[in-house]
CSV table of C-alpha atoms in Angstrom, one decimal:
chain,number,residue,atom,x,y,z
J,1,MET,CA,0.1,-0.2,0.1
J,2,PRO,CA,1.7,3.3,-0.9
J,3,SER,CA,2.7,5.6,1.7
J,4,THR,CA,0.2,8.4,3.0
J,5,PRO,CA,1.2,12.0,3.6
J,6,ALA,CA,0.2,11.2,7.1
J,7,SER,CA,2.4,8.0,7.5
J,8,LEU,CA,5.6,10.5,5.8
J,9,GLY,CA,5.3,13.0,8.6
J,10,TRP,CA,5.4,10.1,11.2
J,11,LEU,CA,8.5,8.8,9.6
J,12,ARG,CA,9.8,12.2,9.2
J,13,ALA,CA,9.0,13.0,13.1
J,14,GLY,CA,10.7,9.6,13.8
J,15,LEU,CA,14.2,10.4,11.8
J,16,MET,CA,14.2,13.9,13.6
J,17,LEU,CA,13.9,12.1,17.0
J,18,LEU,CA,16.6,10.0,16.2
J,19,PHE,CA,19.0,12.6,15.2
J,20,GLY,CA,18.2,14.7,17.5
J,21,GLY,CA,19.5,11.8,20.5
J,22,VAL,CA,22.8,11.4,18.9
J,23,ALA,CA,23.2,15.1,19.0
J,24,LEU,CA,22.2,15.2,22.7
J,25,LEU,CA,24.7,12.2,24.0
J,26,GLY,CA,28.0,14.9,22.9
J,27,PRO,CA,31.1,13.5,22.6
J,28,LEU,CA,32.8,10.3,23.5
J,29,PRO,CA,33.7,9.9,27.2
J,30,GLY,CA,37.4,9.1,26.1
J,31,ALA,CA,37.4,13.2,24.7
J,32,THR,CA,36.0,14.1,28.6
J,33,VAL,CA,38.6,12.4,30.5
J,34,ALA,CA,41.5,14.2,28.0
J,35,LEU,CA,39.7,17.8,28.9
J,36,ALA,CA,39.6,17.2,32.5
J,37,ALA,CA,43.1,16.4,32.5
J,38,PRO,CA,44.9,19.1,34.9
J,39,PRO,CA,47.6,20.8,33.1
J,40,PRO,CA,51.4,20.8,33.8
J,41,SER,CA,52.8,22.8,36.6
J,42,PRO,CA,54.1,26.4,35.1
J,43,ALA,CA,58.1,26.3,35.6
J,44,GLY,CA,59.0,28.4,38.9
J,45,ALA,CA,56.1,27.5,41.1
J,46,GLY,CA,58.0,26.2,44.0
J,47,SER,CA,57.5,22.4,43.4
J,48,ALA,CA,60.7,20.4,42.9
J,49,GLU,CA,61.1,18.0,40.0
J,50,VAL,CA,60.4,14.1,41.3
J,51,PRO,CA,63.2,12.2,39.4
J,52,ALA,CA,62.2,9.3,37.5
J,53,ALA,CA,63.6,6.7,40.0
J,54,THR,CA,61.9,8.0,42.8
J,55,ALA,CA,58.6,8.8,41.3
J,56,GLY,CA,55.5,6.9,43.2
J,57,VAL,CA,57.1,6.6,46.4
J,58,VAL,CA,57.2,8.4,49.8
J,59,PRO,CA,60.1,8.3,52.4
J,60,SER,CA,58.6,7.3,56.0
J,61,PRO,CA,60.2,9.3,58.8
J,62,GLY,CA,63.5,8.2,60.6
J,63,SER,CA,66.2,6.2,58.6
J,64,SER,CA,66.3,2.4,58.2
J,65,ARG,CA,68.5,-0.2,56.8
J,66,TYR,CA,66.3,-2.1,53.9
J,67,TYR,CA,67.2,-4.2,50.7
J,68,GLN,CA,65.7,-3.9,47.5
J,69,VAL,CA,64.7,-7.4,45.9
J,70,GLY,CA,66.3,-7.6,42.1
J,71,PRO,CA,65.5,-9.6,39.3
J,72,PRO,CA,66.4,-13.4,39.4
J,73,GLN,CA,70.0,-14.3,38.9
J,74,GLY,CA,70.7,-17.6,36.8
J,75,GLY,CA,67.1,-18.3,37.3
J,76,GLN,CA,67.3,-18.2,40.8
J,77,ARG,CA,64.9,-15.8,42.8
J,78,ASP,CA,65.5,-14.2,46.1
J,79,TYR,CA,64.3,-15.9,49.4
J,80,LEU,CA,64.5,-14.6,52.8
J,81,TYR,CA,66.8,-16.8,54.2
J,82,GLN,CA,69.5,-15.9,51.2
J,83,ILE,CA,69.0,-12.2,52.0
J,84,ALA,CA,69.6,-12.5,55.8
J,85,VAL,CA,73.1,-14.8,54.6
J,86,ARG,CA,74.3,-11.8,52.9
J,87,THR,CA,73.0,-9.3,55.1
J,88,LEU,CA,73.1,-10.9,58.8
J,89,GLY,CA,75.8,-13.4,58.3
J,90,ASP,CA,73.1,-16.1,59.3
J,91,GLY,CA,70.3,-17.4,57.3
J,92,ASN,CA,68.3,-18.5,60.3
J,93,ARG,CA,67.4,-14.9,60.9
J,94,TYR,CA,65.5,-14.6,57.8
J,95,ARG,CA,62.2,-14.9,60.5
J,96,GLU,CA,63.5,-11.4,61.9
J,97,ILE,CA,63.2,-10.2,58.3
J,98,PHE,CA,60.0,-11.7,57.9
J,99,GLU,CA,58.2,-10.3,60.9
J,100,LEU,CA,59.7,-6.5,60.4
J,101,ASN,CA,57.7,-6.9,56.7
J,102,GLN,CA,54.9,-9.2,57.3
J,103,GLY,CA,52.0,-7.7,55.6
J,104,ARG,CA,53.3,-4.5,54.5
J,105,LEU,CA,51.7,-3.1,51.0
J,106,GLN,CA,54.7,-3.6,48.3
J,107,ALA,CA,54.8,-1.6,45.0
J,108,ASP,CA,52.7,-4.4,43.2
J,109,ASN,CA,50.0,-4.2,45.8
J,110,ARG,CA,51.3,-7.5,47.1
J,111,ARG,CA,52.1,-8.3,50.3
J,112,LEU,CA,54.6,-10.6,52.7
J,113,THR,CA,52.8,-13.4,53.9
J,114,ASP,CA,55.1,-16.8,54.0
J,115,PRO,CA,58.6,-16.5,54.7
J,116,LEU,CA,59.1,-19.5,52.9
J,117,ALA,CA,58.2,-18.3,49.7
J,118,ALA,CA,60.1,-16.4,46.6
J,119,LEU,CA,60.2,-13.0,46.7
J,120,GLN,CA,59.0,-10.3,44.0
J,121,PRO,CA,61.4,-8.0,42.0
J,122,GLY,CA,61.5,-4.3,43.3
J,123,TRP,CA,60.0,-5.5,46.8
J,124,VAL,CA,61.3,-3.5,49.6
J,125,LEU,CA,62.4,-5.1,52.7
J,126,GLU,CA,62.9,-3.4,56.0
J,127,LEU,CA,66.2,-5.1,57.8
J,128,PRO,CA,67.2,-5.8,61.1
J,129,ALA,CA,69.5,-2.5,62.6
J,130,ASP,CA,73.0,-4.5,62.1
J,131,ALA,CA,72.6,-5.5,58.5
J,132,ARG,CA,75.4,-5.0,56.6
J,133,GLY,CA,76.9,-6.1,53.5
J,134,PRO,CA,76.1,-5.7,49.6
J,135,GLY,CA,72.4,-4.6,48.7
J,136,VAL,CA,71.9,-2.9,52.1
J,137,GLN,CA,70.8,0.4,51.9
J,138,VAL,CA,70.5,3.0,54.6
J,139,GLY,CA,67.8,6.0,54.4
J,140,PRO,CA,64.2,6.7,55.0
J,141,LEU,CA,62.1,3.4,54.0
J,142,PRO,CA,60.4,4.0,50.7
J,143,LEU,CA,56.7,2.9,50.9
J,144,PRO,CA,54.3,2.8,47.9
J,145,SER,CA,52.6,6.4,47.3
J,146,ALA,CA,49.1,7.1,48.6
J,147,THR,CA,49.0,10.2,46.2
J,148,ALA,CA,49.6,8.1,43.0
J,149,SER,CA,47.0,5.5,44.2
J,150,ALA,CA,44.4,8.4,45.0
J,151,ALA,CA,44.6,9.9,41.5
J,152,ALA,CA,44.5,6.6,40.2
J,153,ALA,CA,41.6,6.1,41.7
J,154,SER,CA,40.0,9.6,41.0
J,155,SER,CA,40.4,9.1,37.2
J,156,SER,CA,39.0,5.8,37.4
J,157,ARG,CA,35.8,6.9,39.0
J,158,ALA,CA,35.8,9.9,36.6
J,159,ASP,CA,35.8,7.2,33.7
J,160,ASP,CA,33.1,5.2,34.9
J,161,THR,CA,30.8,8.1,35.6
J,162,ASN,CA,31.3,9.5,31.7
J,163,LEU,CA,31.0,5.7,30.5
J,164,THR,CA,27.8,5.5,32.2
J,165,SER,CA,26.4,8.3,30.9
J,166,TYR,CA,27.3,7.4,27.6
J,167,LEU,CA,25.5,4.3,27.9
J,168,VAL,CA,22.2,5.6,29.3
J,169,GLY,CA,22.2,7.9,26.4
J,170,ILE,CA,22.9,4.6,24.0
J,171,ALA,CA,19.9,3.2,25.5
J,172,GLY,CA,17.7,6.0,25.2
J,173,LEU,CA,18.4,6.2,21.6
J,174,MET,CA,18.0,2.6,20.8
J,175,VAL,CA,14.3,2.8,22.6
J,176,ALA,CA,13.3,6.0,20.3
J,177,PHE,CA,14.6,4.2,17.3
J,178,LEU,CA,12.1,1.2,17.9
J,179,ILE,CA,9.2,3.3,18.8
J,180,ALA,CA,9.7,5.4,15.3
J,181,VAL,CA,10.0,1.9,13.6
J,182,VAL,CA,6.5,0.7,15.2
J,183,LEU,CA,4.8,4.1,14.3
J,184,TRP,CA,5.8,4.0,10.8
J,185,ARG,CA,5.0,-0.2,10.1
J,186,VAL,CA,1.5,0.9,11.8
J,187,LEU,CA,0.6,3.8,9.7
J,188,ARG,CA,2.0,2.0,6.6
J,189,ASP,CA,-0.5,-0.6,7.2
J,190,PRO,CA,-3.2,-0.1,9.8
J,191,ARG,CA,-5.0,-3.5,8.8
J,192,SER,CA,-2.1,-5.3,10.5
J,193,ALA,CA,-3.4,-4.0,14.0
J,194,THR,CA,-6.4,-5.8,13.3
J,195,PRO,CA,-6.6,-9.0,15.6
J,196,LYS,CA,-7.5,-12.0,14.0
J,197,PRO,CA,-10.7,-14.7,14.4
J,198,ALA,CA,-9.8,-17.0,17.6
J,199,ALA,CA,-10.9,-20.0,15.5
J,200,SER,CA,-8.4,-19.6,12.6
J,201,SER,CA,-5.7,-18.8,15.1
J,202,ALA,CA,-6.5,-22.4,16.9
J,203,ASP,CA,-6.8,-23.9,13.5
J,204,ARG,CA,-3.3,-23.0,12.7
J,205,ARG,CA,-2.0,-24.3,15.7
J,206,ALA,CA,-3.6,-27.6,15.5
J,207,PRO,CA,-1.3,-29.2,12.9
J,208,LYS,CA,1.8,-28.1,15.1
J,209,VAL,CA,0.5,-30.1,18.2
J,210,THR,CA,0.1,-33.2,16.2
J,211,THR,CA,3.2,-33.2,14.6
J,212,VAL,CA,5.5,-33.0,18.0
J,213,LEU,CA,4.0,-36.1,19.6
J,214,PRO,CA,7.1,-38.5,20.1
J,215,GLU,CA,6.6,-42.3,19.0
J,216,PRO,CA,6.4,-44.7,21.3
J,217,PRO,CA,9.6,-46.1,22.3
J,218,ALA,CA,10.6,-49.5,21.0
J,219,VAL,CA,11.8,-50.8,24.9
J,220,THR,CA,11.3,-54.6,23.5
J,221,THR,CA,13.9,-54.3,20.8
J,222,ALA,CA,16.7,-52.5,23.0
J,223,ALA,CA,19.9,-54.7,23.4
J,224,PRO,CA,20.7,-54.7,27.4
J,225,VAL,CA,23.9,-52.5,28.5
J,226,ASP,CA,26.7,-54.4,30.0
J,227,THR,CA,27.4,-52.3,33.0
J,228,ALA,CA,30.5,-54.6,33.4
J,229,SER,CA,32.5,-53.4,30.9
J,230,GLU,CA,32.2,-49.8,32.1
J,231,GLN,CA,33.5,-50.7,35.7
J,232,PRO,CA,37.1,-49.3,36.2
J,233,ASP,CA,40.2,-51.8,36.8
J,234,THR,CA,40.7,-51.4,40.4
J,235,ALA,CA,41.3,-54.7,42.1
J,236,PRO,CA,41.7,-54.9,45.8
J,237,GLY,CA,45.3,-54.1,47.0
J,238,ALA,CA,46.0,-52.1,43.8
J,239,PRO,CA,49.8,-50.7,43.6
J,240,THR,CA,50.6,-47.3,44.7
J,241,ALA,CA,50.0,-44.9,42.3
J,242,PRO,CA,52.4,-44.8,39.0
J,243,ALA,CA,55.4,-42.4,38.7
J,244,ALA,CA,53.9,-40.7,36.0
J,245,GLU,CA,51.0,-39.8,38.3
J,246,ILE,CA,53.5,-38.5,40.9
J,247,TRP,CA,55.5,-36.4,38.6
J,248,LYS,CA,53.4,-34.0,37.2
J,249,SER,CA,54.4,-31.1,35.5
J,250,GLY,CA,58.0,-31.4,36.6
J,251,ARG,CA,57.4,-31.7,40.3
J,252,ALA,CA,56.6,-34.4,42.6
J,253,ALA,CA,55.5,-34.3,46.4
J,254,ILE,CA,54.8,-37.7,48.5
J,255,VAL,CA,55.3,-38.6,52.2
J,256,LEU,CA,57.3,-42.0,53.0
J,257,GLU,CA,58.1,-44.1,55.7
J,258,PRO,CA,61.7,-44.4,56.3
J,259,LEU,CA,63.8,-47.5,55.8
J,260,ALA,CA,66.3,-46.9,58.6
J,261,GLY,CA,66.5,-45.0,61.6
J,262,ASN,CA,63.3,-44.3,63.7
J,263,PRO,CA,60.6,-45.9,62.0
J,264,ALA,CA,57.9,-43.2,63.5
J,265,ASP,CA,59.6,-40.6,61.6
J,266,LEU,CA,57.8,-39.4,58.4
J,267,LEU,CA,59.8,-38.2,55.2
J,268,ASP,CA,58.0,-35.2,53.3
J,269,VAL,CA,59.9,-35.7,49.8
J,270,ARG,CA,59.4,-32.1,47.4
J,271,LEU,CA,60.8,-32.4,44.2
J,272,MET,CA,60.8,-29.4,41.6
J,273,GLY,CA,62.5,-29.6,38.6
J,274,ALA,CA,65.0,-31.5,37.0
J,275,ALA,CA,68.3,-31.2,35.6
J,276,PRO,CA,68.1,-31.4,32.1
J,277,GLY,CA,69.4,-33.8,29.3
J,278,LEU,CA,68.9,-36.9,31.6
J,279,ALA,CA,68.6,-40.2,30.1
J,280,ALA,CA,65.0,-40.4,32.2
J,281,GLU,CA,62.3,-37.9,31.7
J,282,VAL,CA,61.1,-39.0,34.8
J,283,PRO,CA,63.6,-39.0,37.5
J,284,CYS,CA,61.5,-40.8,40.4
J,285,GLY,CA,59.7,-43.6,40.7
J,286,TRP,CA,59.3,-47.3,42.4
J,287,LEU,CA,62.1,-49.8,42.4
J,288,GLY,CA,61.8,-52.2,39.4
J,289,ASP,CA,60.4,-49.5,37.1
J,290,GLU,CA,61.7,-50.0,33.7
J,291,HIS,CA,62.2,-46.0,33.1
J,292,LEU,CA,64.8,-45.8,35.9
J,293,ALA,CA,66.8,-48.6,34.4
J,294,ASP,CA,69.1,-45.8,32.9
J,295,ALA,CA,69.6,-43.6,36.3
J,296,MET,CA,73.0,-42.2,37.1
J,297,MET,CA,72.7,-41.9,40.6
J,298,PRO,CA,69.7,-44.1,41.9
J,299,VAL,CA,68.5,-44.1,45.8
J,300,VAL,CA,65.7,-44.9,47.8
J,301,LEU,CA,64.5,-42.3,49.5
J,302,GLY,CA,61.8,-44.4,51.7
J,303,GLN,CA,58.7,-46.5,51.2
J,304,VAL,CA,54.8,-46.5,51.2
J,305,ASP,CA,53.2,-50.0,51.7
J,306,GLY,CA,56.3,-51.6,51.5
J,307,ARG,CA,57.1,-50.3,48.0
J,308,GLN,CA,60.3,-48.6,47.7
J,309,PHE,CA,60.6,-44.9,46.5
J,310,VAL,CA,63.9,-44.6,44.2
J,311,VAL,CA,65.0,-41.1,42.6
J,312,ASP,CA,67.6,-40.3,40.4
J,313,PHE,CA,70.2,-38.4,42.5
J,314,ALA,CA,72.1,-36.9,39.7
J,315,ALA,CA,69.0,-35.1,38.4
J,316,ALA,CA,68.6,-32.8,41.4
J,317,PRO,CA,69.0,-29.0,39.7
J,318,ASP,CA,71.4,-28.1,42.4
J,319,VAL,CA,71.4,-28.6,46.2
J,320,PHE,CA,69.3,-31.5,48.1
J,321,THR,CA,68.2,-30.6,51.4
J,322,VAL,CA,67.4,-32.9,54.4
J,323,THR,CA,65.7,-30.5,57.0
J,324,GLY,CA,63.9,-30.9,60.4
J,325,THR,CA,65.5,-31.1,64.1
J,326,PRO,CA,69.0,-31.9,64.1
J,327,SER,CA,69.1,-35.0,65.3
J,328,ALA,CA,66.6,-36.3,62.7
J,329,ALA,CA,67.9,-34.5,60.2
J,330,ARG,CA,71.0,-36.1,60.7
J,331,ARG,CA,69.9,-39.7,61.3
J,332,GLN,CA,68.2,-39.9,57.8
J,333,ALA,CA,70.8,-38.0,56.0
J,334,ARG,CA,73.2,-40.5,57.4
J,335,ALA,CA,71.0,-43.5,56.4
J,336,LEU,CA,70.8,-41.9,52.9
J,337,ALA,CA,74.6,-41.7,52.3
J,338,GLU,CA,74.9,-45.4,53.4
J,339,ARG,CA,72.3,-46.5,50.7
J,340,LEU,CA,74.2,-44.2,48.1
J,341,GLN,CA,77.7,-45.7,49.0
J,342,VAL,CA,76.2,-49.5,48.1
J,343,THR,CA,75.8,-47.9,44.7
J,344,LEU,CA,79.8,-47.8,44.6
J,345,LEU,CA,78.8,-43.6,45.3
J,346,ALA,CA,81.9,-42.3,47.4
J,347,VAL,CA,80.8,-39.9,50.2
J,348,THR,CA,82.5,-36.8,51.8
J,349,VAL,CA,81.7,-35.3,54.9
J,350,VAL,CA,82.1,-31.5,55.9
J,351,GLY,CA,83.1,-31.3,59.7
J,352,ASP,CA,81.2,-33.3,61.9
J,353,VAL,CA,77.8,-32.6,60.7
J,354,LEU,CA,77.2,-36.9,60.6
J,355,GLY,CA,79.0,-37.0,63.9
J,356,VAL,CA,82.4,-37.8,65.0
J,357,ASP,CA,82.8,-41.4,64.0
J,358,LEU,CA,82.4,-42.1,60.3
J,359,PRO,CA,81.7,-45.3,58.2
J,360,ARG,CA,84.9,-46.8,56.8
J,361,GLY,CA,86.0,-45.3,53.0
J,362,TRP,CA,84.2,-42.3,54.2
J,363,ARG,CA,86.2,-39.2,53.5
J,364,ARG,CA,85.8,-36.0,55.9
J,365,VAL,CA,86.9,-32.1,55.0
J,366,ASP,CA,87.1,-29.1,57.2
J,367,THR,CA,85.3,-26.8,54.9
J,368,PHE,CA,83.1,-27.1,52.0
J,369,PRO,CA,85.2,-26.6,49.0
J,370,THR,CA,85.1,-23.4,46.9
J,371,THR,CA,88.2,-23.0,44.5
J,372,GLN,CA,88.6,-25.1,41.1
J,373,ARG,CA,91.5,-27.1,42.8
J,374,ASP,CA,89.4,-28.4,45.9
J,375,ILE,CA,86.4,-29.2,43.6
J,376,ALA,CA,88.6,-31.1,41.2
J,377,MET,CA,90.0,-33.4,44.4
J,378,LEU,CA,86.4,-34.4,45.2
J,379,PRO,CA,85.7,-38.1,43.6
J,380,GLN,CA,83.1,-38.7,40.9
J,381,PRO,CA,80.4,-39.9,41.2
J,382,SER,CA,79.8,-38.5,45.0
J,383,ILE,CA,77.8,-36.9,47.1
J,384,ILE,CA,79.5,-34.1,49.7
J,385,ILE,CA,77.3,-33.8,52.9
J,386,SER,CA,77.4,-30.3,54.8
J,387,PRO,CA,75.7,-28.2,57.3
J,388,ALA,CA,73.6,-25.3,56.4
J,389,LEU,CA,76.5,-22.8,54.7
J,390,SER,CA,76.4,-18.8,53.8
J,391,GLY,CA,78.2,-16.3,51.4
J,392,THR,CA,80.8,-17.7,49.1
J,393,ALA,CA,80.3,-21.4,50.5
J,394,LEU,CA,76.5,-21.4,49.7
J,395,THR,CA,76.9,-20.2,46.2
J,396,SER,CA,79.7,-22.6,45.6
J,397,ALA,CA,77.3,-25.5,46.7
J,398,ARG,CA,74.5,-24.0,44.0
J,399,GLU,CA,76.9,-24.3,41.2
J,400,LEU,CA,78.6,-27.4,42.0
J,401,ALA,CA,76.3,-30.0,40.3
J,402,ALA,CA,76.6,-27.9,37.1
J,403,ARG,CA,80.0,-27.5,37.6
J,404,THR,CA,80.7,-31.3,37.7
J,405,ASN,CA,78.2,-32.2,35.0
J,406,HIS,CA,75.7,-33.4,37.9
J,407,ARG,CA,78.9,-36.1,39.1
J,408,VAL,CA,79.1,-34.5,42.7
J,409,ILE,CA,75.4,-33.7,44.5
J,410,PRO,CA,75.8,-31.3,47.6
J,411,VAL,CA,73.4,-32.4,50.5
J,412,LEU,CA,72.8,-30.1,53.0
J,413,VAL,CA,71.4,-30.9,56.8
J,414,GLY,CA,69.7,-29.0,59.7
J,415,GLU,CA,67.0,-26.6,60.2
J,416,MET,CA,67.0,-24.3,56.9
J,417,VAL,CA,64.9,-23.0,54.2
J,418,ARG,CA,64.1,-26.0,51.9
J,419,THR,CA,65.3,-26.2,48.1
J,420,ARG,CA,63.7,-27.3,45.0
J,421,TRP,CA,65.1,-31.2,45.9
J,422,SER,CA,64.4,-31.6,49.5
J,423,VAL,CA,63.1,-33.9,52.6
J,424,ARG,CA,61.7,-32.6,55.7
J,425,VAL,CA,61.8,-35.3,58.3
J,426,THR,CA,59.0,-35.0,61.1
J,427,GLU,CA,59.8,-36.7,64.4
J,428,PRO,CA,56.7,-38.4,66.5
J,429,LYS,CA,55.8,-36.2,69.1
J,430,PRO,CA,56.3,-37.6,72.8
């Protein structure tokens, strides 16, 4: 049906309403934010320019000793234990640093909550008053800038307000457009608004009801389901989980019973990562597993339900630690060395970490080797057992496995922070 002059008038009114809504919306919120940005301070206004290195921090009153965490060195991130070694000369004082910084907000909006977790680059840690050495800075303790945070929050609120206004305008425009379309359709064909008789509507719907009726299911022809074939193969007394399930994403964690010493001890084993280029892709498993046939330095760490858990000691990324109370750690470290000696590995002991009397064939040295000459004198393959280290000796221990092509593995014994490969010995409570 041709459009009448009245319908064209309604159409023109709808289009005018549409374009009027667009004009009322105004500019996008991004432009509003740009105009609202404060102008730069004029020169000579009396405020000193803030250097880029200290922007975003304000000093706290008083003078403190602090340490700023740097980027990882050789893939190794900083821990409180290592910082305590470098700045206080004693790694066991790491808890003092933790207590000074626990819960403090850092520049990345994170907080220190775990004394054993790796630290984030850029964190600022307050140190005890007697801290000395490389990395120790003296002066007002830098804190996250409250001004910068407030400015960011204010800008965010302004953006949210402008965006909300713009979205409300868009919604109003869409409603106006829909009203204009409805009016145009009604005026174009007035008969479309006339209701149809109820009988004809029912007649049209009747065939639809009959077509969606389902056919009776053929129950008598359905084949029976063999539920027995869907049951998992879990025979009673199934063996402990295979090594592939223990070693997931390059790490493993398992609690074992000891083979020697106090039978009530529990060995909490943690393996994170492995040395590259090993014959066995999975450096741990159960005694008799085929994938450990080519292990360079296999040793049994403990057992579960009578099955012995084996690791390839040569796969240790750097240092292996046996932690716990001194008596428990010494007991299990000695048992570990005795089992390694059975596989024809040489054992070197630093000082009296395992006691005064040593088994025949074990070698004792006074200090941990740090020079190339002393390291070259270590037998290979072998392990060297030492108490907790610090400074140059700790650095040498971390590098020893790589420098000897993983044929000499250092084992540190005592109360210390756990390394990537470690065993924590838990004694039974009296």
